Short mmCIF file of N, CA and C in Angstrom, two decimals:
data_model
loop_
_atom_site.label_atom_id
_atom_site.label_comp_id
_atom_site.label_asym_id
_atom_site.label_seq_id
_atom_site.Cartn_x
_atom_site.Cartn_y
_atom_site.Cartn_z
N MET A 1 168.99 41.58 -46.00
CA MET A 1 169.30 42.94 -46.38
C MET A 1 169.18 43.07 -47.90
N ARG A 2 168.61 44.17 -48.35
CA ARG A 2 168.46 44.43 -49.78
C ARG A 2 169.77 44.93 -50.37
N THR A 3 169.98 44.60 -51.64
CA THR A 3 171.18 45.04 -52.36
C THR A 3 170.92 46.39 -53.00
N LEU A 4 171.81 47.33 -52.79
CA LEU A 4 171.71 48.65 -53.40
C LEU A 4 172.69 48.70 -54.57
N ILE A 5 172.14 48.89 -55.78
CA ILE A 5 172.92 48.86 -57.01
C ILE A 5 172.97 50.25 -57.63
N SER A 6 174.17 50.75 -57.84
CA SER A 6 174.37 52.01 -58.54
C SER A 6 174.63 51.68 -60.01
N THR A 7 173.84 52.27 -60.91
CA THR A 7 174.03 52.04 -62.34
C THR A 7 174.32 53.37 -63.01
N ALA A 8 175.29 53.37 -63.91
CA ALA A 8 175.67 54.65 -64.51
C ALA A 8 176.27 54.46 -65.90
N PHE A 9 175.98 55.44 -66.75
CA PHE A 9 176.74 55.66 -67.98
C PHE A 9 177.87 56.59 -67.55
N MET A 10 179.10 56.23 -67.90
CA MET A 10 180.24 56.98 -67.40
C MET A 10 181.30 57.09 -68.50
N SER A 11 181.90 58.27 -68.60
CA SER A 11 183.03 58.42 -69.52
C SER A 11 184.25 57.75 -68.88
N LEU A 12 185.26 57.51 -69.67
CA LEU A 12 186.46 56.86 -69.16
C LEU A 12 187.10 57.67 -68.03
N ASP A 13 186.93 59.00 -68.06
CA ASP A 13 187.48 59.83 -66.99
C ASP A 13 186.48 60.08 -65.86
N GLY A 14 185.40 59.29 -65.80
CA GLY A 14 184.52 59.30 -64.64
C GLY A 14 183.36 60.27 -64.66
N VAL A 15 183.12 60.97 -65.76
CA VAL A 15 182.02 61.93 -65.83
C VAL A 15 180.70 61.18 -66.06
N VAL A 16 179.68 61.57 -65.31
CA VAL A 16 178.35 60.98 -65.46
C VAL A 16 177.30 62.04 -65.82
N GLU A 17 177.71 63.27 -65.90
CA GLU A 17 176.78 64.38 -66.12
C GLU A 17 176.17 64.38 -67.51
N ALA A 18 174.86 64.52 -67.59
CA ALA A 18 174.10 64.78 -68.81
C ALA A 18 174.34 63.77 -69.95
N PRO A 19 174.30 62.48 -69.66
CA PRO A 19 174.53 61.51 -70.75
C PRO A 19 173.43 61.54 -71.81
N GLY A 20 172.22 61.91 -71.40
CA GLY A 20 171.10 61.89 -72.34
C GLY A 20 170.80 63.22 -72.99
N GLY A 21 171.52 64.27 -72.63
CA GLY A 21 171.32 65.56 -73.26
C GLY A 21 170.71 66.61 -72.36
N GLU A 22 170.77 66.40 -71.06
CA GLU A 22 170.22 67.37 -70.13
C GLU A 22 170.89 68.73 -70.33
N PRO A 23 170.13 69.80 -70.26
CA PRO A 23 170.69 71.14 -70.54
C PRO A 23 171.70 71.60 -69.48
N GLY A 24 172.54 72.54 -69.90
CA GLY A 24 173.45 73.18 -68.96
C GLY A 24 174.84 72.59 -68.91
N TYR A 25 175.13 71.60 -69.73
CA TYR A 25 176.45 70.97 -69.74
C TYR A 25 176.96 70.94 -71.18
N ARG A 26 178.14 71.41 -71.42
CA ARG A 26 178.62 71.59 -72.79
C ARG A 26 178.70 70.31 -73.60
N ASN A 27 178.91 69.16 -72.97
CA ASN A 27 178.98 67.89 -73.69
C ASN A 27 177.70 67.07 -73.57
N ALA A 28 176.61 67.72 -73.24
CA ALA A 28 175.33 67.01 -73.04
C ALA A 28 175.00 66.11 -74.22
N GLY A 29 174.49 64.92 -73.90
CA GLY A 29 174.09 63.97 -74.92
C GLY A 29 175.21 63.09 -75.41
N TRP A 30 176.31 63.02 -74.68
CA TRP A 30 177.49 62.30 -75.12
C TRP A 30 177.26 60.82 -75.35
N THR A 31 176.25 60.20 -74.74
CA THR A 31 176.02 58.77 -74.97
C THR A 31 175.43 58.51 -76.36
N PHE A 32 174.78 59.51 -76.95
CA PHE A 32 174.12 59.32 -78.23
C PHE A 32 174.90 59.88 -79.41
N LYS A 33 175.57 61.00 -79.21
CA LYS A 33 176.18 61.66 -80.36
C LYS A 33 177.63 61.28 -80.60
N ASP A 34 178.29 60.69 -79.61
CA ASP A 34 179.72 60.45 -79.74
C ASP A 34 180.12 58.98 -79.87
N VAL A 35 179.19 58.06 -79.70
CA VAL A 35 179.50 56.63 -79.77
C VAL A 35 178.39 55.92 -80.55
N GLU A 36 178.78 55.08 -81.49
CA GLU A 36 177.82 54.31 -82.29
C GLU A 36 176.91 53.48 -81.37
N PHE A 37 175.62 53.46 -81.67
CA PHE A 37 174.66 52.70 -80.88
C PHE A 37 174.71 51.22 -81.27
N LEU A 38 174.91 50.36 -80.30
CA LEU A 38 174.83 48.91 -80.47
C LEU A 38 173.88 48.38 -79.41
N PRO A 39 172.74 47.82 -79.81
CA PRO A 39 171.73 47.37 -78.83
C PRO A 39 172.27 46.41 -77.77
N GLU A 40 173.17 45.51 -78.16
CA GLU A 40 173.67 44.52 -77.21
C GLU A 40 174.44 45.16 -76.05
N ALA A 41 174.99 46.33 -76.27
CA ALA A 41 175.73 47.01 -75.20
C ALA A 41 174.80 47.49 -74.08
N TYR A 42 173.51 47.55 -74.37
CA TYR A 42 172.55 48.05 -73.39
C TYR A 42 171.69 46.94 -72.79
N ASP A 43 172.04 45.69 -73.01
CA ASP A 43 171.28 44.58 -72.44
C ASP A 43 171.17 44.69 -70.92
N ILE A 44 172.20 45.21 -70.29
CA ILE A 44 172.19 45.35 -68.83
C ILE A 44 171.01 46.20 -68.37
N LYS A 45 170.59 47.17 -69.17
CA LYS A 45 169.48 48.06 -68.78
C LYS A 45 168.17 47.28 -68.68
N GLY A 46 167.94 46.34 -69.59
CA GLY A 46 166.75 45.49 -69.50
C GLY A 46 166.81 44.58 -68.30
N ARG A 47 167.97 44.01 -68.04
CA ARG A 47 168.13 43.14 -66.87
C ARG A 47 167.90 43.91 -65.57
N GLU A 48 168.35 45.15 -65.54
CA GLU A 48 168.14 45.96 -64.33
C GLU A 48 166.66 46.12 -64.04
N GLN A 49 165.87 46.41 -65.07
CA GLN A 49 164.44 46.58 -64.86
C GLN A 49 163.77 45.28 -64.40
N GLU A 50 164.23 44.16 -64.92
CA GLU A 50 163.65 42.87 -64.53
C GLU A 50 164.01 42.49 -63.10
N GLU A 51 165.22 42.82 -62.66
CA GLU A 51 165.71 42.37 -61.37
C GLU A 51 165.42 43.33 -60.22
N ALA A 52 165.35 44.63 -60.50
CA ALA A 52 165.13 45.61 -59.43
C ALA A 52 163.70 45.52 -58.91
N THR A 53 163.55 45.82 -57.64
CA THR A 53 162.22 45.84 -57.03
C THR A 53 161.86 47.24 -56.51
N ALA A 54 162.82 48.15 -56.57
CA ALA A 54 162.59 49.54 -56.15
C ALA A 54 163.66 50.41 -56.79
N MET A 55 163.35 51.70 -56.90
CA MET A 55 164.29 52.67 -57.46
C MET A 55 164.55 53.76 -56.43
N LEU A 56 165.82 54.16 -56.32
CA LEU A 56 166.24 55.23 -55.43
C LEU A 56 166.85 56.33 -56.29
N LEU A 57 166.43 57.57 -56.04
CA LEU A 57 166.91 58.71 -56.82
C LEU A 57 167.21 59.88 -55.89
N GLY A 58 168.11 60.73 -56.33
CA GLY A 58 168.29 62.02 -55.69
C GLY A 58 167.26 62.99 -56.25
N ARG A 59 167.12 64.14 -55.63
CA ARG A 59 166.11 65.11 -56.05
C ARG A 59 166.29 65.56 -57.50
N ILE A 60 167.51 65.89 -57.89
CA ILE A 60 167.74 66.42 -59.24
C ILE A 60 167.38 65.38 -60.30
N SER A 61 167.81 64.14 -60.09
CA SER A 61 167.47 63.09 -61.06
C SER A 61 165.98 62.81 -61.06
N TYR A 62 165.36 62.82 -59.89
CA TYR A 62 163.91 62.61 -59.85
C TYR A 62 163.20 63.69 -60.67
N GLN A 63 163.61 64.94 -60.48
CA GLN A 63 162.96 66.03 -61.21
C GLN A 63 163.24 65.97 -62.71
N ALA A 64 164.35 65.37 -63.12
CA ALA A 64 164.65 65.20 -64.54
C ALA A 64 163.90 64.02 -65.14
N PHE A 65 163.83 62.90 -64.41
CA PHE A 65 163.23 61.68 -64.94
C PHE A 65 161.71 61.64 -64.83
N SER A 66 161.15 62.15 -63.74
CA SER A 66 159.72 61.95 -63.47
C SER A 66 158.78 62.57 -64.50
N PRO A 67 159.13 63.65 -65.20
CA PRO A 67 158.22 64.13 -66.24
C PRO A 67 158.30 63.30 -67.53
N VAL A 68 159.38 62.50 -67.69
CA VAL A 68 159.64 61.83 -68.97
C VAL A 68 159.48 60.31 -68.89
N TRP A 69 160.11 59.67 -67.91
CA TRP A 69 160.17 58.22 -67.84
C TRP A 69 158.80 57.54 -67.73
N PRO A 70 157.81 58.09 -67.03
CA PRO A 70 156.54 57.37 -66.91
C PRO A 70 155.89 57.03 -68.26
N GLY A 71 156.11 57.83 -69.28
CA GLY A 71 155.50 57.58 -70.58
C GLY A 71 156.40 56.88 -71.58
N MET A 72 157.63 56.54 -71.18
CA MET A 72 158.58 55.93 -72.11
C MET A 72 158.48 54.40 -72.07
N GLU A 73 158.30 53.81 -73.24
CA GLU A 73 158.23 52.36 -73.35
C GLU A 73 159.51 51.70 -72.85
N ASP A 74 160.66 52.33 -73.10
CA ASP A 74 161.95 51.76 -72.67
C ASP A 74 162.04 51.57 -71.16
N PHE A 75 161.25 52.32 -70.41
CA PHE A 75 161.32 52.25 -68.94
C PHE A 75 159.99 51.80 -68.33
N ALA A 76 159.21 51.05 -69.09
CA ALA A 76 157.87 50.64 -68.65
C ALA A 76 157.90 49.83 -67.35
N ASP A 77 158.91 48.98 -67.18
CA ASP A 77 158.96 48.15 -65.97
C ASP A 77 159.18 48.95 -64.70
N TYR A 78 159.69 50.16 -64.83
CA TYR A 78 159.90 51.00 -63.66
C TYR A 78 158.62 51.72 -63.21
N LYS A 79 157.63 51.80 -64.08
CA LYS A 79 156.47 52.63 -63.78
C LYS A 79 155.77 52.25 -62.48
N GLY A 80 155.47 50.98 -62.30
CA GLY A 80 154.75 50.57 -61.10
C GLY A 80 155.64 50.27 -59.91
N MET A 81 156.93 50.30 -60.11
CA MET A 81 157.88 49.98 -59.05
C MET A 81 157.92 51.09 -57.98
N PRO A 82 158.01 50.73 -56.71
CA PRO A 82 158.15 51.77 -55.68
C PRO A 82 159.41 52.60 -55.91
N LYS A 83 159.27 53.91 -55.71
CA LYS A 83 160.40 54.82 -55.87
C LYS A 83 160.64 55.55 -54.55
N TYR A 84 161.91 55.81 -54.31
CA TYR A 84 162.33 56.55 -53.12
C TYR A 84 163.21 57.69 -53.58
N VAL A 85 162.93 58.89 -53.09
CA VAL A 85 163.69 60.07 -53.47
C VAL A 85 164.33 60.63 -52.20
N VAL A 86 165.66 60.76 -52.24
CA VAL A 86 166.38 61.32 -51.10
C VAL A 86 166.45 62.83 -51.31
N SER A 87 165.77 63.57 -50.43
CA SER A 87 165.74 65.02 -50.55
C SER A 87 165.34 65.66 -49.23
N THR A 88 165.98 66.77 -48.94
CA THR A 88 165.58 67.54 -47.76
C THR A 88 164.66 68.69 -48.16
N THR A 89 164.44 68.88 -49.45
CA THR A 89 163.66 70.04 -49.91
C THR A 89 162.35 69.68 -50.61
N LEU A 90 162.25 68.51 -51.22
CA LEU A 90 161.01 68.14 -51.92
C LEU A 90 159.88 67.93 -50.92
N GLY A 91 158.69 68.31 -51.35
CA GLY A 91 157.49 68.02 -50.57
C GLY A 91 156.59 67.07 -51.34
N GLU A 92 155.58 66.55 -50.70
CA GLU A 92 154.65 65.62 -51.35
C GLU A 92 154.02 66.24 -52.59
N ASP A 93 153.78 67.55 -52.57
CA ASP A 93 153.17 68.23 -53.72
C ASP A 93 154.11 68.29 -54.93
N ASP A 94 155.40 68.03 -54.73
CA ASP A 94 156.37 68.05 -55.82
C ASP A 94 156.46 66.72 -56.57
N LEU A 95 155.78 65.70 -56.07
CA LEU A 95 155.85 64.37 -56.67
C LEU A 95 154.82 64.22 -57.78
N VAL A 96 155.21 63.51 -58.85
CA VAL A 96 154.27 63.24 -59.94
C VAL A 96 153.32 62.13 -59.50
N THR A 97 152.16 62.10 -60.12
CA THR A 97 151.15 61.11 -59.72
C THR A 97 151.03 59.94 -60.69
N ASN A 98 151.76 59.98 -61.79
CA ASN A 98 151.61 58.93 -62.81
C ASN A 98 152.81 57.98 -62.90
N TRP A 99 153.57 57.86 -61.81
CA TRP A 99 154.79 57.05 -61.87
C TRP A 99 154.88 56.07 -60.71
N GLY A 100 153.75 55.71 -60.16
CA GLY A 100 153.73 54.74 -59.06
C GLY A 100 154.02 55.39 -57.72
N GLU A 101 154.03 54.54 -56.71
CA GLU A 101 154.24 54.98 -55.33
C GLU A 101 155.64 55.58 -55.17
N THR A 102 155.69 56.79 -54.59
CA THR A 102 156.96 57.47 -54.36
C THR A 102 157.02 57.94 -52.91
N THR A 103 158.13 57.64 -52.26
CA THR A 103 158.34 58.01 -50.87
C THR A 103 159.57 58.91 -50.78
N ILE A 104 159.46 59.99 -50.03
CA ILE A 104 160.60 60.88 -49.82
C ILE A 104 161.36 60.42 -48.58
N LEU A 105 162.66 60.23 -48.76
CA LEU A 105 163.55 59.91 -47.64
C LEU A 105 164.36 61.17 -47.34
N ARG A 106 164.51 61.50 -46.08
CA ARG A 106 165.16 62.75 -45.69
C ARG A 106 166.63 62.60 -45.31
N SER A 107 167.15 61.35 -45.23
CA SER A 107 168.53 61.18 -44.78
C SER A 107 169.11 59.86 -45.27
N LEU A 108 170.43 59.76 -45.19
CA LEU A 108 171.08 58.49 -45.51
C LEU A 108 170.73 57.42 -44.48
N GLY A 109 170.40 57.84 -43.27
CA GLY A 109 169.94 56.89 -42.26
C GLY A 109 168.65 56.21 -42.70
N GLU A 110 167.77 56.96 -43.35
CA GLU A 110 166.54 56.36 -43.86
C GLU A 110 166.83 55.43 -45.03
N VAL A 111 167.86 55.72 -45.81
CA VAL A 111 168.26 54.80 -46.88
C VAL A 111 168.79 53.51 -46.26
N ALA A 112 169.62 53.63 -45.24
CA ALA A 112 170.14 52.44 -44.55
C ALA A 112 168.99 51.61 -43.98
N ALA A 113 167.98 52.25 -43.43
CA ALA A 113 166.82 51.53 -42.90
C ALA A 113 166.05 50.84 -44.02
N LEU A 114 165.92 51.50 -45.17
CA LEU A 114 165.25 50.89 -46.32
C LEU A 114 165.98 49.62 -46.75
N LYS A 115 167.30 49.64 -46.73
CA LYS A 115 168.07 48.45 -47.11
C LYS A 115 167.82 47.28 -46.16
N GLU A 116 167.41 47.56 -44.95
CA GLU A 116 167.15 46.51 -43.96
C GLU A 116 165.78 45.87 -44.12
N THR A 117 164.93 46.42 -44.97
CA THR A 117 163.58 45.89 -45.15
C THR A 117 163.60 44.65 -46.05
N GLU A 118 162.48 43.95 -46.09
CA GLU A 118 162.33 42.79 -46.97
C GLU A 118 162.17 43.28 -48.40
N GLY A 119 162.69 42.50 -49.34
CA GLY A 119 162.53 42.84 -50.74
C GLY A 119 163.81 42.61 -51.52
N GLY A 120 163.72 42.83 -52.81
CA GLY A 120 164.85 42.60 -53.69
C GLY A 120 165.70 43.84 -53.89
N PRO A 121 166.50 43.82 -54.94
CA PRO A 121 167.45 44.90 -55.20
C PRO A 121 166.80 46.27 -55.41
N ILE A 122 167.53 47.29 -54.99
CA ILE A 122 167.14 48.69 -55.18
C ILE A 122 168.15 49.28 -56.16
N ILE A 123 167.66 49.89 -57.24
CA ILE A 123 168.52 50.44 -58.29
C ILE A 123 168.60 51.96 -58.15
N VAL A 124 169.80 52.51 -58.30
CA VAL A 124 170.01 53.96 -58.26
C VAL A 124 170.43 54.41 -59.65
N HIS A 125 169.60 55.23 -60.30
CA HIS A 125 169.91 55.80 -61.61
C HIS A 125 170.31 57.26 -61.45
N GLY A 126 171.26 57.70 -62.28
CA GLY A 126 171.66 59.11 -62.23
C GLY A 126 172.18 59.46 -60.85
N SER A 127 171.72 60.59 -60.33
CA SER A 127 171.92 60.94 -58.92
C SER A 127 173.39 60.96 -58.50
N ALA A 128 174.21 61.72 -59.21
CA ALA A 128 175.65 61.75 -58.94
C ALA A 128 175.96 62.14 -57.49
N SER A 129 175.35 63.20 -56.99
CA SER A 129 175.62 63.62 -55.62
C SER A 129 175.19 62.57 -54.62
N LEU A 130 174.02 61.99 -54.85
CA LEU A 130 173.54 60.92 -53.96
C LEU A 130 174.48 59.72 -54.01
N ASN A 131 174.94 59.34 -55.19
CA ASN A 131 175.87 58.21 -55.32
C ASN A 131 177.13 58.43 -54.50
N ARG A 132 177.68 59.62 -54.57
CA ARG A 132 178.90 59.90 -53.80
C ARG A 132 178.63 59.77 -52.31
N ALA A 133 177.51 60.29 -51.85
CA ALA A 133 177.17 60.22 -50.43
C ALA A 133 176.90 58.77 -50.00
N LEU A 134 176.21 58.01 -50.85
CA LEU A 134 175.93 56.60 -50.53
C LEU A 134 177.22 55.80 -50.45
N SER A 135 178.13 56.06 -51.39
CA SER A 135 179.42 55.36 -51.38
C SER A 135 180.22 55.70 -50.13
N ASP A 136 180.29 56.98 -49.80
CA ASP A 136 181.03 57.41 -48.61
C ASP A 136 180.45 56.80 -47.34
N ALA A 137 179.13 56.56 -47.32
CA ALA A 137 178.46 55.98 -46.16
C ALA A 137 178.51 54.44 -46.16
N GLY A 138 179.10 53.86 -47.21
CA GLY A 138 179.19 52.39 -47.28
C GLY A 138 177.88 51.70 -47.58
N LEU A 139 176.98 52.39 -48.29
CA LEU A 139 175.65 51.82 -48.54
C LEU A 139 175.50 51.15 -49.91
N ILE A 140 176.42 51.38 -50.83
CA ILE A 140 176.32 50.76 -52.16
C ILE A 140 176.93 49.36 -52.10
N ASP A 141 176.22 48.40 -52.69
CA ASP A 141 176.66 47.01 -52.69
C ASP A 141 177.21 46.56 -54.04
N ARG A 142 176.76 47.22 -55.12
CA ARG A 142 177.14 46.78 -56.46
C ARG A 142 177.13 47.99 -57.39
N TYR A 143 178.03 47.96 -58.38
CA TYR A 143 178.06 48.98 -59.43
C TYR A 143 177.85 48.31 -60.78
N HIS A 144 176.94 48.87 -61.59
CA HIS A 144 176.77 48.51 -62.99
C HIS A 144 177.26 49.71 -63.79
N LEU A 145 178.43 49.61 -64.37
CA LEU A 145 179.03 50.75 -65.07
C LEU A 145 179.16 50.45 -66.56
N LEU A 146 178.53 51.27 -67.36
CA LEU A 146 178.70 51.21 -68.80
C LEU A 146 179.64 52.35 -69.14
N VAL A 147 180.91 52.00 -69.42
CA VAL A 147 181.97 52.99 -69.59
C VAL A 147 182.15 53.29 -71.08
N PHE A 148 182.02 54.58 -71.41
CA PHE A 148 182.12 55.05 -72.79
C PHE A 148 183.55 55.47 -73.10
N PRO A 149 184.03 55.19 -74.30
CA PRO A 149 185.40 55.53 -74.66
C PRO A 149 185.54 57.01 -75.01
N LEU A 150 185.31 57.83 -74.01
CA LEU A 150 185.36 59.29 -74.16
C LEU A 150 186.06 59.89 -72.96
N LEU A 151 186.77 60.97 -73.20
CA LEU A 151 187.32 61.79 -72.13
C LEU A 151 186.59 63.12 -72.21
N LEU A 152 185.80 63.43 -71.19
CA LEU A 152 184.95 64.62 -71.23
C LEU A 152 185.51 65.78 -70.41
N GLY A 153 186.49 65.52 -69.60
CA GLY A 153 187.06 66.61 -68.80
C GLY A 153 186.15 67.00 -67.67
N ALA A 154 185.64 68.21 -67.72
CA ALA A 154 184.80 68.73 -66.64
C ALA A 154 183.47 67.99 -66.60
N GLY A 155 182.86 68.00 -65.44
CA GLY A 155 181.53 67.41 -65.27
C GLY A 155 181.42 66.69 -63.94
N LYS A 156 180.19 66.39 -63.56
CA LYS A 156 179.96 65.67 -62.31
C LYS A 156 180.52 64.26 -62.42
N ARG A 157 181.13 63.84 -61.35
CA ARG A 157 181.76 62.51 -61.27
C ARG A 157 180.89 61.57 -60.44
N LEU A 158 181.01 60.30 -60.75
CA LEU A 158 180.28 59.29 -59.99
C LEU A 158 180.91 59.07 -58.62
N PHE A 159 182.24 59.09 -58.58
CA PHE A 159 182.93 58.73 -57.36
C PHE A 159 183.40 59.94 -56.57
N SER A 160 183.34 59.82 -55.28
CA SER A 160 183.71 60.87 -54.34
C SER A 160 185.21 61.13 -54.35
N THR A 161 185.57 62.33 -53.99
CA THR A 161 186.98 62.66 -53.80
C THR A 161 187.33 62.74 -52.32
N THR A 162 186.44 62.24 -51.47
CA THR A 162 186.67 62.21 -50.03
C THR A 162 187.89 61.37 -49.70
N ASP A 163 188.73 61.85 -48.80
CA ASP A 163 189.89 61.10 -48.34
C ASP A 163 189.39 60.03 -47.38
N LYS A 164 189.39 58.78 -47.84
CA LYS A 164 188.84 57.69 -47.02
C LYS A 164 189.66 56.43 -47.28
N ASP A 165 189.39 55.41 -46.49
CA ASP A 165 190.07 54.13 -46.68
C ASP A 165 189.71 53.56 -48.05
N ALA A 166 190.65 52.82 -48.63
CA ALA A 166 190.42 52.18 -49.92
C ALA A 166 189.23 51.24 -49.82
N GLN A 167 188.44 51.18 -50.88
CA GLN A 167 187.29 50.27 -50.95
C GLN A 167 187.56 49.27 -52.06
N ARG A 168 187.66 48.01 -51.71
CA ARG A 168 187.91 46.97 -52.71
C ARG A 168 186.62 46.61 -53.43
N LEU A 169 186.79 46.32 -54.72
CA LEU A 169 185.68 45.90 -55.56
C LEU A 169 186.05 44.56 -56.20
N LYS A 170 185.05 43.72 -56.45
CA LYS A 170 185.27 42.45 -57.12
C LYS A 170 184.53 42.47 -58.44
N LEU A 171 185.25 42.31 -59.55
CA LEU A 171 184.65 42.27 -60.87
C LEU A 171 183.87 40.97 -61.02
N VAL A 172 182.55 41.07 -61.25
CA VAL A 172 181.71 39.88 -61.36
C VAL A 172 181.14 39.69 -62.77
N GLU A 173 181.25 40.72 -63.60
CA GLU A 173 180.82 40.60 -65.00
C GLU A 173 181.55 41.68 -65.79
N HIS A 174 181.93 41.32 -67.01
CA HIS A 174 182.64 42.27 -67.85
C HIS A 174 182.37 41.93 -69.30
N ALA A 175 182.18 42.96 -70.12
CA ALA A 175 182.03 42.76 -71.56
C ALA A 175 182.58 43.99 -72.26
N VAL A 176 183.09 43.76 -73.47
CA VAL A 176 183.58 44.85 -74.32
C VAL A 176 182.84 44.73 -75.64
N TYR A 177 182.36 45.87 -76.14
CA TYR A 177 181.57 45.88 -77.36
C TYR A 177 182.34 46.54 -78.50
N ALA A 178 181.91 46.25 -79.73
CA ALA A 178 182.61 46.72 -80.93
C ALA A 178 182.71 48.24 -81.01
N ASN A 179 181.80 48.96 -80.36
CA ASN A 179 181.83 50.42 -80.38
C ASN A 179 182.73 51.00 -79.28
N GLY A 180 183.42 50.14 -78.54
CA GLY A 180 184.34 50.59 -77.50
C GLY A 180 183.74 50.67 -76.11
N LEU A 181 182.42 50.51 -75.98
CA LEU A 181 181.82 50.52 -74.65
C LEU A 181 182.28 49.31 -73.86
N GLN A 182 182.41 49.51 -72.55
CA GLN A 182 182.75 48.42 -71.64
C GLN A 182 181.70 48.34 -70.56
N LEU A 183 181.23 47.13 -70.31
CA LEU A 183 180.36 46.88 -69.17
C LEU A 183 181.23 46.32 -68.05
N ASN A 184 181.16 46.96 -66.90
CA ASN A 184 181.87 46.49 -65.72
C ASN A 184 180.88 46.40 -64.57
N VAL A 185 180.69 45.20 -64.05
CA VAL A 185 179.83 45.01 -62.88
C VAL A 185 180.72 44.60 -61.73
N PHE A 186 180.69 45.42 -60.68
CA PHE A 186 181.53 45.19 -59.50
C PHE A 186 180.67 45.02 -58.26
N ASP A 187 181.02 44.03 -57.45
CA ASP A 187 180.46 43.93 -56.10
C ASP A 187 181.41 44.64 -55.16
N VAL A 188 180.86 45.35 -54.18
CA VAL A 188 181.67 45.98 -53.14
C VAL A 188 182.08 44.90 -52.15
N VAL A 189 183.38 44.81 -51.88
CA VAL A 189 183.90 43.81 -50.94
C VAL A 189 183.83 44.40 -49.54
N ARG A 190 183.19 43.69 -48.65
CA ARG A 190 183.06 44.15 -47.27
C ARG A 190 183.96 43.33 -46.36
#
């Protein structure tokens, strides 16, 4: 079974919305404007590209990333990697042609089937709504969380507010950086 890894930039109060400056959110760009940049705090991002063998995105994140990421040197390793987009509304004509093979999945059942295929880890970037649904369905195996020392208040959250049984996590890697960022890598305990 393939490992499904959720990776996120997250404020201390759990907000994941618009870390890079996406429009429509009052605190957009909080990862760049509110915390000093230290390259070592982002080492996990390079490791993710080296270790992942596929990327899973929700529709909104796909539509935000696909016009930009294919041409960015920082994300070059993702270009040829197979991508899967979970959407009930996207059609084949909505997919970009310069970002490698992309497959539309129509349900969480199709995501579960993808996890059963041969291959290495699948990385989920952004995709707050998809992350909540994947977590509620028990499909996430690991979290890579880069937690910023900010309280943002309103905004999309990574974790669901669904009333469900407690889910135990095991801390497998942790680091704290001089700028206050914390790296927390958790495996989901089954």
